[in-house]
Amino acid sequence: MMREYENLSTLHTNREPARTHYIPYDSFEKAVAGNPADSAYYQLLNGVWDFAYYARDIDENESAPFTESIPVPSCWQCYGYEDPNYTNVNYPYPVDPPFVPDDNPMGVYHRNITISESWAQRRTYIVFEGVSSHLSVFVNGTKVGTSMGSHLPAEFELTPYLHQGENDLTVKVRKWCLGSYLEDQDFFRFNGIFRDVYLLSRDQDRLWDIEINADDKNIVYTGEGTCTILNQNGTEDDLSSPILWNAEKPYLYTAIIHHGSEFIAQKIGLRKISVSPLGELLINGVAVKLKGVNHHDTHPEHGYYETNDELLQELKLMKSLNMNCIRTSHYPPTPYFLEMCDQLGFYVVDETDIETHGFCTRFPGYVGYDTENMDWICRRPEWQNAYVERAVRMVERDKNHPCVIFWSLGNESGYGENFAAMSQWIHNRDNSRLVHYESANTVGNPDTVDVVSYMYPDLSRTDGFAQSDDMRPVFLCEYSHAMGNGPGDLMDYWRLIYSRPKLIGGCIWEWADHTVLRNGVGLYGGDFNEMTHDGNFCCDGLVFHDRSFKAGTLEAKHAYQPMWSKMENGQLKIQNCYDFTNLNEFTLFWEIETDGKITDSGSLIVDIPPHTAKTVALDYQLPEQCALGCFLNLRLVKGETEFASDQHDLEIRRVSSPLCDSSNTLTLTQEAEYILIHGNGFTHKFNTHYGLLEDVNGLTCGMTQLSVWRAPTDNDRRIKSQWGYLNNDNQSGENFNRLFNKVYDCKLEGNSITVTGSLAGVSRLPFFRYTCVYRFFDDGSIDVNLSGTVRENCIWLPRLGFEFKLPKSAQHFSYFGMGPGETYCDMHHYANTGMYQSSAEVEYVPYIVPQEHGNHYDTRLLKMDNGLTFASDTPFEINVSEYTSEMLTEAMHTNELVKADYITVRIDYKVSGIGSASCGPELIETYRFSEKEIQYGFRISID
Ligand code: IPT
């Protein structure tokens, strides 16, 4: 019993050969305007179709009338047919290619199509831009053809099956087919007709492929018909002085091919891609850096289906974040997406629809690329066609796009003869672009790839690649895993990338969180009873599922920004990081901010050509002194959009107002376990048994804690087992979340209390031995000074500091520190130190899995609106939250969080950085809080 969809000799039946994507128009003007709906030769079939779902395809009842319907495009899991299933590496069925489960679900789609009299004289084709995974097309009861390759077009000629008037169109879509083995991407496994479907009416002797070749000098069309080139003014252009295309200045010409009754438009950019002897990537001879991101098609309610408008909005957001490169992970995007990339200006790594990652995990207990083993399908000759045709279909569809600079052979699929064959086919077909395939590095990067590509290397490995003898450009096709709170340490990558010619940049993993939104709650793997799943590993976007920004988003924008500046001997030096744009196209706004107030400001235009730096004189007045800090803030703006910002500490002498140092009016009395500190109009309560402040004049509402725990971020997912007692693992951690604070001694002397103590996790040696001195003053203020030693072999700490409990009414606060977004020692370059107002509620960041958030680095002052103030001359870190770290640790979805009945205020000495170790390298050492000798203090005062 050989099923068609498991048969390697029927990858398709009757599908038309791959060709450039285009829409034929019935007039020159319409072709130029480029709105398919206006074409007399185009009929979009999107809309509501009849639908029947069968959990087993064999149960199909062809004579049953349709009683249900579904929108097209869509994914059937989004309409209640099957639960979603998120799996990353593992296949969701046994690894037994080309065979898939016998119970193969099927969606049957049906609608009528109307063929007018004029269409009936011509030829009619149907185009499916994306169907997962196997489709069979029937017209008026006759089978037309079949196809697979979910993210690639399938086109069939319908002419012989149609008649004028109403016709019956049925499309049967199977959930699985042999092609599913090639589509093991890290995403929810959705099914259905999820991209546009349309009919085209064509001339009897229609052109088929339209190939237009362009370099940095000319546009060449050698096909049939006439070719007219229009420039952006809409006038015919002979290209005697061509304007070139690049991602910053994406100048496009329009080529109109006229043949018979048809007019076909293609947007063409003149540009040339090459590699310098240093391994730089050259666009039109200029070395560029790729500031990229990986883009999946993902929508919290519609699965794989994003509308053109949603895609366009995403691209505009990326543009506003200074991105110039997109890897279409891990399949070709919609044709529209590439049209917009041409137009808005992106360098695109167009990746074909191949990932077979699950071969790495086909044996228990083994993960890896054992491609010496011939059961890898990339090595099996009978699979070669299936591989090569996916390259062919991508290249043929997308070859006219200037935005495409690399062809990617796929993702995470090992390396074998079939990849070599794809590369060979591509090089023969189109030598104007570079071939990329990251898994080629598993076999030492053979010369079938033109760029060497890596994922998630740390800085020193990255630098190693940059220094090697291999002179191919080095591309980080995935780096900086943006899962949850993060990524941090992006600036470190970019300092390195700018310093090495051969490092051409990379793409952050990934653009947006994948989640299934139900009742406002983001769900992920494991929420749907899947047989195998990868939890929330799909929630790893640089933006949330609604495309709103988080701190990591803005940090990426900063790392990618076109202006890098520094102060050198009191002078401002500005580097233009654009490749083709002079900074004189922007306005540079500057301001002097003293203690949170703007004391001087101005703006100017700086004439700095691309790739150059200049010293810029700003005519500002500086104060003699300040209390909290004096900064130069810069903003580079065009129109409404800020493209870059920077802040420099001007190191003006800081003079703080004198602190109260007398204790003449105080009485400190010991009662049972308490010491009561009475002063003029205030009372504090200190608990000697716990060695901690229990009440600060009624402004707090419970015992202070000395603690080190933070709710693990996704990027802490590996280190957290060494930090905490989690998932019943009682062996691996220091158990920081099951903490004992031992007080050895608590002494009252004069106006001060000295506590000696230690912190230890359950079952472990103490990790921190400390002395903490509290000094009380006449004005009600308290100095807290903590000094101590961390055990030599203790893991680096999540953080260290005091937690104060405040009544819920004390939500609101102002602070002088890094904000307004959350900031950490490796994720703050996007932010400015300044005076901000906030509230515990505003500080919450809705990560899909609740986790540590809301920190403010470089804080010098925190003033709660109830009058409680924390200050220090040495910057500290703060966090004000309606949730405790314990609550954030427990909750797995946002709706499981219930606000505490108090506000937690953290006054921390230090908080470890964020990094991107959820998939990337371990947190860089400098950002780990691994100090052994600790010394810190702050003053609490009351209004
Ligand atoms: C890498 C995959 O290419 C990508 O699709 C995604 O799964 C990412 O990891 C994690 O989110 S592969 C990884 C094993 C380096």
PDB file of C-alpha atoms in Angstrom, residues 153 549 742:
ATOM      1  CA  PRO A 153       3.919  28.107  -3.995  1.00  0.00           C
ATOM      2  CA  PHE A 549       8.472  46.337  22.872  1.00  0.00           C
ATOM      3  CA  LYS A 742      21.156  33.056  60.985  1.00  0.00           C
TER       4      LYS A 742
END
